[in-house]
Coordinates of C-alpha atoms in Angstrom, one line a residue:
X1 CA 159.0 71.1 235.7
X2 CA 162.1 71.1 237.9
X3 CA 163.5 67.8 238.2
X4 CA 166.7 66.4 241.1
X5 CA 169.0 64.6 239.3
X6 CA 169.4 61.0 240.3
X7 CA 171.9 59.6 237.6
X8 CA 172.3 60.7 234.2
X9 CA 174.1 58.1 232.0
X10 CA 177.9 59.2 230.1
X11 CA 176.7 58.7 226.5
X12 CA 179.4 58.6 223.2
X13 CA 178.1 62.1 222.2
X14 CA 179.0 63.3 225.4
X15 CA 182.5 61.8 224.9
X16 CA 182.7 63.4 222.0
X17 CA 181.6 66.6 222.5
X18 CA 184.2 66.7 225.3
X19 CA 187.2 65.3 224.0
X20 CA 186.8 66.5 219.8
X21 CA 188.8 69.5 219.9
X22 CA 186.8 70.3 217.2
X23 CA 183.7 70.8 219.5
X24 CA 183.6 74.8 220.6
X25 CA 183.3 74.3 224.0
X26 CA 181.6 75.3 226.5
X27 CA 178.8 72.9 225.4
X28 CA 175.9 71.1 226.8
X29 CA 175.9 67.4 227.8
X30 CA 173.9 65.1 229.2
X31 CA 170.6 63.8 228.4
X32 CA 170.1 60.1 229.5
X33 CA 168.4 61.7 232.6
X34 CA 166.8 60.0 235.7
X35 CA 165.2 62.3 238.4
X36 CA 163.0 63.4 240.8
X37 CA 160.1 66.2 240.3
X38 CA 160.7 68.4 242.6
X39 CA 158.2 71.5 241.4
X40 CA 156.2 72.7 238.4
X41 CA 155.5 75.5 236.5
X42 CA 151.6 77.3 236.6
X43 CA 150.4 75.6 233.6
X44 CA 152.1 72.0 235.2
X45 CA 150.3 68.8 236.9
X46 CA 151.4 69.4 240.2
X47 CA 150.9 65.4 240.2
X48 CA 154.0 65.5 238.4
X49 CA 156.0 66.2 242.0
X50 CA 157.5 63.5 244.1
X51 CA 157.6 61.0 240.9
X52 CA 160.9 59.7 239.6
X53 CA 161.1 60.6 235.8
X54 CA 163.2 60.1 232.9
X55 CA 162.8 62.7 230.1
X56 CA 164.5 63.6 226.4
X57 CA 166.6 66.6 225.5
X58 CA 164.6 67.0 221.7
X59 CA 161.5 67.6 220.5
X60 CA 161.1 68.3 216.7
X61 CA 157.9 70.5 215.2
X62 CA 155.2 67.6 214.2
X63 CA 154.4 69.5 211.6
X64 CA 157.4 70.1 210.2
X65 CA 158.1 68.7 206.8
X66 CA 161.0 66.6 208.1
X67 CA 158.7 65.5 210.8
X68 CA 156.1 64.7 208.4
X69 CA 158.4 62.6 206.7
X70 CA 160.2 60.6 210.0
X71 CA 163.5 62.9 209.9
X72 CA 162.4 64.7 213.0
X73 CA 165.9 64.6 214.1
X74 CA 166.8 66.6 211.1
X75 CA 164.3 69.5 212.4
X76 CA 165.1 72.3 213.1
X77 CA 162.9 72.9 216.2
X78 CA 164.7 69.2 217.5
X79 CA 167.9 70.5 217.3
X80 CA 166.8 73.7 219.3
X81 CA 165.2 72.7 222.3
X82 CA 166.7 71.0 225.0
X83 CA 166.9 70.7 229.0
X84 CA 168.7 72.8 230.7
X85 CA 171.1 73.6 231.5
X86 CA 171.9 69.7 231.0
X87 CA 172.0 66.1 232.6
X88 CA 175.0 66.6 234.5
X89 CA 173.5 68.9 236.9
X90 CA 172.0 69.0 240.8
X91 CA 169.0 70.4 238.9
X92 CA 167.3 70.6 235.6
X93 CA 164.6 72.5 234.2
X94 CA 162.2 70.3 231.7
X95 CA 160.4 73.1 229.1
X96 CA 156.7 72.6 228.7
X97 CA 157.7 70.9 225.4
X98 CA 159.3 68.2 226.9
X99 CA 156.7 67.5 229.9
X100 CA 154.3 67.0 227.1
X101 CA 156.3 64.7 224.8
X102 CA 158.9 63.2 226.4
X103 CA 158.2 63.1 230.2
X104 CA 157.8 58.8 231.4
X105 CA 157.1 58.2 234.7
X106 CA 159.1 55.3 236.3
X107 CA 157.6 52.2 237.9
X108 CA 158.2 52.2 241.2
X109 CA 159.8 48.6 240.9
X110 CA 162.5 49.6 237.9
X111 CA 165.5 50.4 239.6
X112 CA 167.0 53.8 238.7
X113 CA 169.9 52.1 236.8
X114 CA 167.5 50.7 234.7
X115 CA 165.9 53.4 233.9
X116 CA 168.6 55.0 232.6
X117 CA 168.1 53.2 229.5
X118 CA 165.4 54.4 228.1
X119 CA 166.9 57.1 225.6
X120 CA 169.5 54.7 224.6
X121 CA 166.7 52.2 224.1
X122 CA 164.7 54.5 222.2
X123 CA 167.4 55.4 219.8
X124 CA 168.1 51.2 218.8
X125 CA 164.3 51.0 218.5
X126 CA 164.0 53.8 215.9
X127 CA 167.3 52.2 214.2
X128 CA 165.2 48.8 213.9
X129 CA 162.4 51.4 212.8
X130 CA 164.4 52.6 209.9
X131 CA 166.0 49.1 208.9
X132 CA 163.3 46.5 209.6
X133 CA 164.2 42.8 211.0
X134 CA 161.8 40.1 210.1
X135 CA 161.9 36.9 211.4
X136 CA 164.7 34.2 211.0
X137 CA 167.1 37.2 209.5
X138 CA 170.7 36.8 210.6
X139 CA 172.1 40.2 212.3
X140 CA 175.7 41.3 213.0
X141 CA 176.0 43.8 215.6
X142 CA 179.6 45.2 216.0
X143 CA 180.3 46.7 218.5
X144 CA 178.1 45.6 222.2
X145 CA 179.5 47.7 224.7
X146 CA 176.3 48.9 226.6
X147 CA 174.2 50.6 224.1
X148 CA 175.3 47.9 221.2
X149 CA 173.9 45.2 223.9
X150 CA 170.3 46.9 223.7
X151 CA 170.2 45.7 220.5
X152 CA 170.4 41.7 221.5
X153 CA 167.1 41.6 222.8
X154 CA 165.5 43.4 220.7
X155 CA 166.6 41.6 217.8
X156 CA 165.7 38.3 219.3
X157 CA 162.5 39.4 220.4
X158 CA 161.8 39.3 216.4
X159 CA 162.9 36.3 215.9
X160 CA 166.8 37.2 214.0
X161 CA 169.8 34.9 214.8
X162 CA 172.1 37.9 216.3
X163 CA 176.2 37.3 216.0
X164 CA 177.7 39.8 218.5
X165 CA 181.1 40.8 217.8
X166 CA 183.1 43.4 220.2
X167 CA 187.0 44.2 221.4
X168 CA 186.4 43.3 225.0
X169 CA 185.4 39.7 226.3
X170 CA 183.1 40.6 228.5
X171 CA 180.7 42.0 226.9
X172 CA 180.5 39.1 224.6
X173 CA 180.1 36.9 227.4
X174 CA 177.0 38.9 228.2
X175 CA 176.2 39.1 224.5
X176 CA 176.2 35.3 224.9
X177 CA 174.5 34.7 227.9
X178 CA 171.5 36.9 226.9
X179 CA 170.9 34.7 224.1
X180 CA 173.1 35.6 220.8
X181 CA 173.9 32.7 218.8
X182 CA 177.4 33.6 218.2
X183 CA 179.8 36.2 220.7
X184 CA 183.4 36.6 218.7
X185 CA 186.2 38.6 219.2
X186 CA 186.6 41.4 217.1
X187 CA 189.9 40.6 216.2
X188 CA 189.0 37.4 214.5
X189 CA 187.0 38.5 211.2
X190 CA 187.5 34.9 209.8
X191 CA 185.6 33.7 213.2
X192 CA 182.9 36.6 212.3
X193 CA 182.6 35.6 208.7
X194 CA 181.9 32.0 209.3
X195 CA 179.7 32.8 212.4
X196 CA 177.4 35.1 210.3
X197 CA 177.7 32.4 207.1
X198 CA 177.0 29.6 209.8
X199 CA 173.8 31.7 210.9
X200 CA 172.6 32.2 207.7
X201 CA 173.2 29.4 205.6
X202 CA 175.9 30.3 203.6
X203 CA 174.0 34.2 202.6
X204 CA 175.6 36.4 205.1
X205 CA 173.7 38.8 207.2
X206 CA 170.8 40.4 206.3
X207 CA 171.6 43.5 208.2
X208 CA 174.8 45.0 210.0
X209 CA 174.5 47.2 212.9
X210 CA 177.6 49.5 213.4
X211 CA 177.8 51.0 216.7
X212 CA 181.5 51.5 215.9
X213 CA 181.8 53.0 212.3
X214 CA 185.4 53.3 211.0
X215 CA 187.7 51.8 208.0
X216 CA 188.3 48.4 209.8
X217 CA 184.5 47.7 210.7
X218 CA 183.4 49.3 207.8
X219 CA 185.2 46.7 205.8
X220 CA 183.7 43.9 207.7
X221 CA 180.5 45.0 207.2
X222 CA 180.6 44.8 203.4
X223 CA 182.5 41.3 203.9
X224 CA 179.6 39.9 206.0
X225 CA 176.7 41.3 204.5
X226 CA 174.9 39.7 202.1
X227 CA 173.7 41.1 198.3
X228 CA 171.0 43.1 198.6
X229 CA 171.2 43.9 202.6
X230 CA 171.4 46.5 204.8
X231 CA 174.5 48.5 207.0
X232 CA 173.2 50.6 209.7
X233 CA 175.4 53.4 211.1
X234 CA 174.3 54.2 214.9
X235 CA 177.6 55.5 216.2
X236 CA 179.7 57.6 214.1
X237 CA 182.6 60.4 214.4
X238 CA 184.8 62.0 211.6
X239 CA 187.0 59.8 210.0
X240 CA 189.3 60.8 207.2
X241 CA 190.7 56.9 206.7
X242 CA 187.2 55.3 205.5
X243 CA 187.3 54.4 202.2
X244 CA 183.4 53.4 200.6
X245 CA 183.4 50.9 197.3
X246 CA 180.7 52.7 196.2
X247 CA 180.8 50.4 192.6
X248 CA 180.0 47.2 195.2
X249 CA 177.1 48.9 197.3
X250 CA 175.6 49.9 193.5
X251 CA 176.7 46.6 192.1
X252 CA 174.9 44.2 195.3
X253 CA 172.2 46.8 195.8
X254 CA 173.3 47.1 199.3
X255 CA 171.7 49.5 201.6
X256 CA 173.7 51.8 203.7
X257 CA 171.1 53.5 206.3
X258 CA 172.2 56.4 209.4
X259 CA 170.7 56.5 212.6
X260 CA 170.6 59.3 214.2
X261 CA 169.0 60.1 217.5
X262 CA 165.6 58.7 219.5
X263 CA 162.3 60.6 218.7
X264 CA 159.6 61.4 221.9
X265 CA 157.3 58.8 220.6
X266 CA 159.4 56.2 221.1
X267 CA 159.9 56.4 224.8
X268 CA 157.3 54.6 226.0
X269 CA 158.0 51.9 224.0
X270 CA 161.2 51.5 225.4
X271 CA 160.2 52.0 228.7
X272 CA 157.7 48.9 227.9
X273 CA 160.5 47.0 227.3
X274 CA 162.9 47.9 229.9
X275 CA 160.1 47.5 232.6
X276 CA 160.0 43.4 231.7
X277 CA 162.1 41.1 233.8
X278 CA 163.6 39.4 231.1
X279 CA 167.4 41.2 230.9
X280 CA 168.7 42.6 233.8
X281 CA 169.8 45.6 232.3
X282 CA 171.1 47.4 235.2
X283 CA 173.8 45.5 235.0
X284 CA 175.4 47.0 232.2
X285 CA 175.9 49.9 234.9
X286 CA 179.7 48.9 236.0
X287 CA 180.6 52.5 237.2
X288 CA 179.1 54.9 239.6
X289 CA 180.7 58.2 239.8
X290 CA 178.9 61.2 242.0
X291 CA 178.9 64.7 240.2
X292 CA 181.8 66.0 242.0
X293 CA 184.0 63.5 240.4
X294 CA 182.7 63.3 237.1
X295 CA 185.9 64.7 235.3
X296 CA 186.8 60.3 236.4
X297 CA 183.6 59.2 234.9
X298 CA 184.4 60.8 231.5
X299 CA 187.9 59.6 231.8
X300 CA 186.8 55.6 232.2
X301 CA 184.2 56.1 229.6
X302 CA 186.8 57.7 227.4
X303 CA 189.1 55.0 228.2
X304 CA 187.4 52.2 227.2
X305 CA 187.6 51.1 230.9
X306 CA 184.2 50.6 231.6
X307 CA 180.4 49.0 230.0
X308 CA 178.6 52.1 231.6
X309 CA 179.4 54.8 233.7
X310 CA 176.9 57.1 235.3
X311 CA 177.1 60.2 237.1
X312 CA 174.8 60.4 240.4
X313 CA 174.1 63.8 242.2
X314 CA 175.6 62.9 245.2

């Protein structure tokens, strides 16, 4: 299919790939896509045309034996295929691949900003996936800036006592208002500790979510958690300063689980979610920047200045 770009959201790979100098560049970006079928291929539903879309940039051989055994982000084939020539583009082709797996039509009353969300969705459902809630856990997520927030919903929808912790007050005012138990600043771990300890009776949280992984929240993950729980890491970059007590993860059985990337069969499910009323998620979208000044959009995501930023074709 060809597809019109409508908005594609300015994700932290993106970010990274652009600003590592480590990255050989040219590179691809983008990939939390929103558009508009515009034609398809011969072997296409030509049903498919005058529907807005959102799509994914990887599909992984099913029968792979990383597939086979839930690491199909670890597959060769996923790390292969893609869109092209990317999200940040007037027009995209979708390979036959992705039409078939990863293609979700958009209800016509979920507003495009909205929509956006679905790959970042998909990649906190398949993090939940890998380190399973159950009800009345207590969950620290650090880190909410607009993918972190995902997770507040979803965790409450199962029932966990979520403490939201994060640099910037406003996004623990929305962490708050959405229905965590306990928003602190990030710069008061003694306010974190006793939230999470508050939360859950003295044990300390069954699970940390890191959507910022580096020495400082590392160390406040293995301060809050409790013996015999679990540390997600959902947003990573190189980091020569971290520093793992390897003797207390072995000695308090502690679990330290990677998450990766979103997997085709998990779209729907997060387009489920993001088509409910409950959370207005579109307004996590605080900057709008059209293609021809998206060198400013990377710059205010870069900076910290913004919750999200997309980039619109015109």
């Amino acid at each position: 299919l060809l597809v019109r770009l409508r908005l594609c959201g300015v994700c932290g790979t993106d970010l990274m790939k652009v600003y590592d100098p480590t990255v050989a560049k040219p590179v691809q970006i983008g990939h939390e896509v929103v558009g508009e079928v515009v034609a398809a291929g011969a072997a296409a539903d030509p049903a498919w045309i005058g529907r807005r879309v959102t799509l994914g940039h990887h599909v992984p051989d099913y029968s792979s034996h990383y597939a086979r055994r839930g690491s199909e982000p670890m597959d060769a084939e996923f790390k292969r295929t893609n869109i092209a020539p990317g999200g940040f583009a007037e027009y995209i082709r979708v390979p036959a691949l992705h039409v078939q797996h990863t293609l979700q039509a958009i209800p016509d009353a979920m507003p495009d900003k909205r929509a956006v969300f679905v790959e970042p969705m998909a990649c906190c459902l398949r993090a939940l996936d890998r380190a399973p809630v159950m009800e009345g856990d207590t969950v620290l997520v650090v880190g909410v800036g607009a993918v972190g927030m995902l997770f507040v919903p979803l965790l409450l929808d199962r029932s966990a006592r979520v403490v939201a912790t994060d640099l910037r007050p406003e996004p623990l005012a929305i962490a708050a208002a959405w229905g965590a138990q306990h928003a602190v600043p990030a710069t008061d771990s003694a306010g974190i500790e006793h939230a999470v300890r508050t939360a859950s009776d003295g044990r300390g949280a069954d699970l940390v979510i890191l959507t910022v992984v580096n020495g400082a929240t590392l160390a406040l993950a293995m301060a809050t958690v409790r013996d015999g729980g679990a540390l997600v890491l959902f947003g990573a970059k190189p980091d020569t300063d971290i520093v793992t007590d390897y003797w207390a993860v072995w000695r308090r059985e502690l679990n330290i689980i990677s998450s990766y990337s979103a997997t085709p069969d998990l779209f729907p499910r997060a387009m489920a979610i993001l088509a409910r009323d409950r959370y207005p998620f579109e307004a996590l979208v605080t900057h709008v920047r059209p293609l021809a000044a998206a060198d400013e959009a990377f710059r205010l995501a870069h900076g910290g200045q913004a919750m999200k930023v997309v980039v619109t074709r015109d």
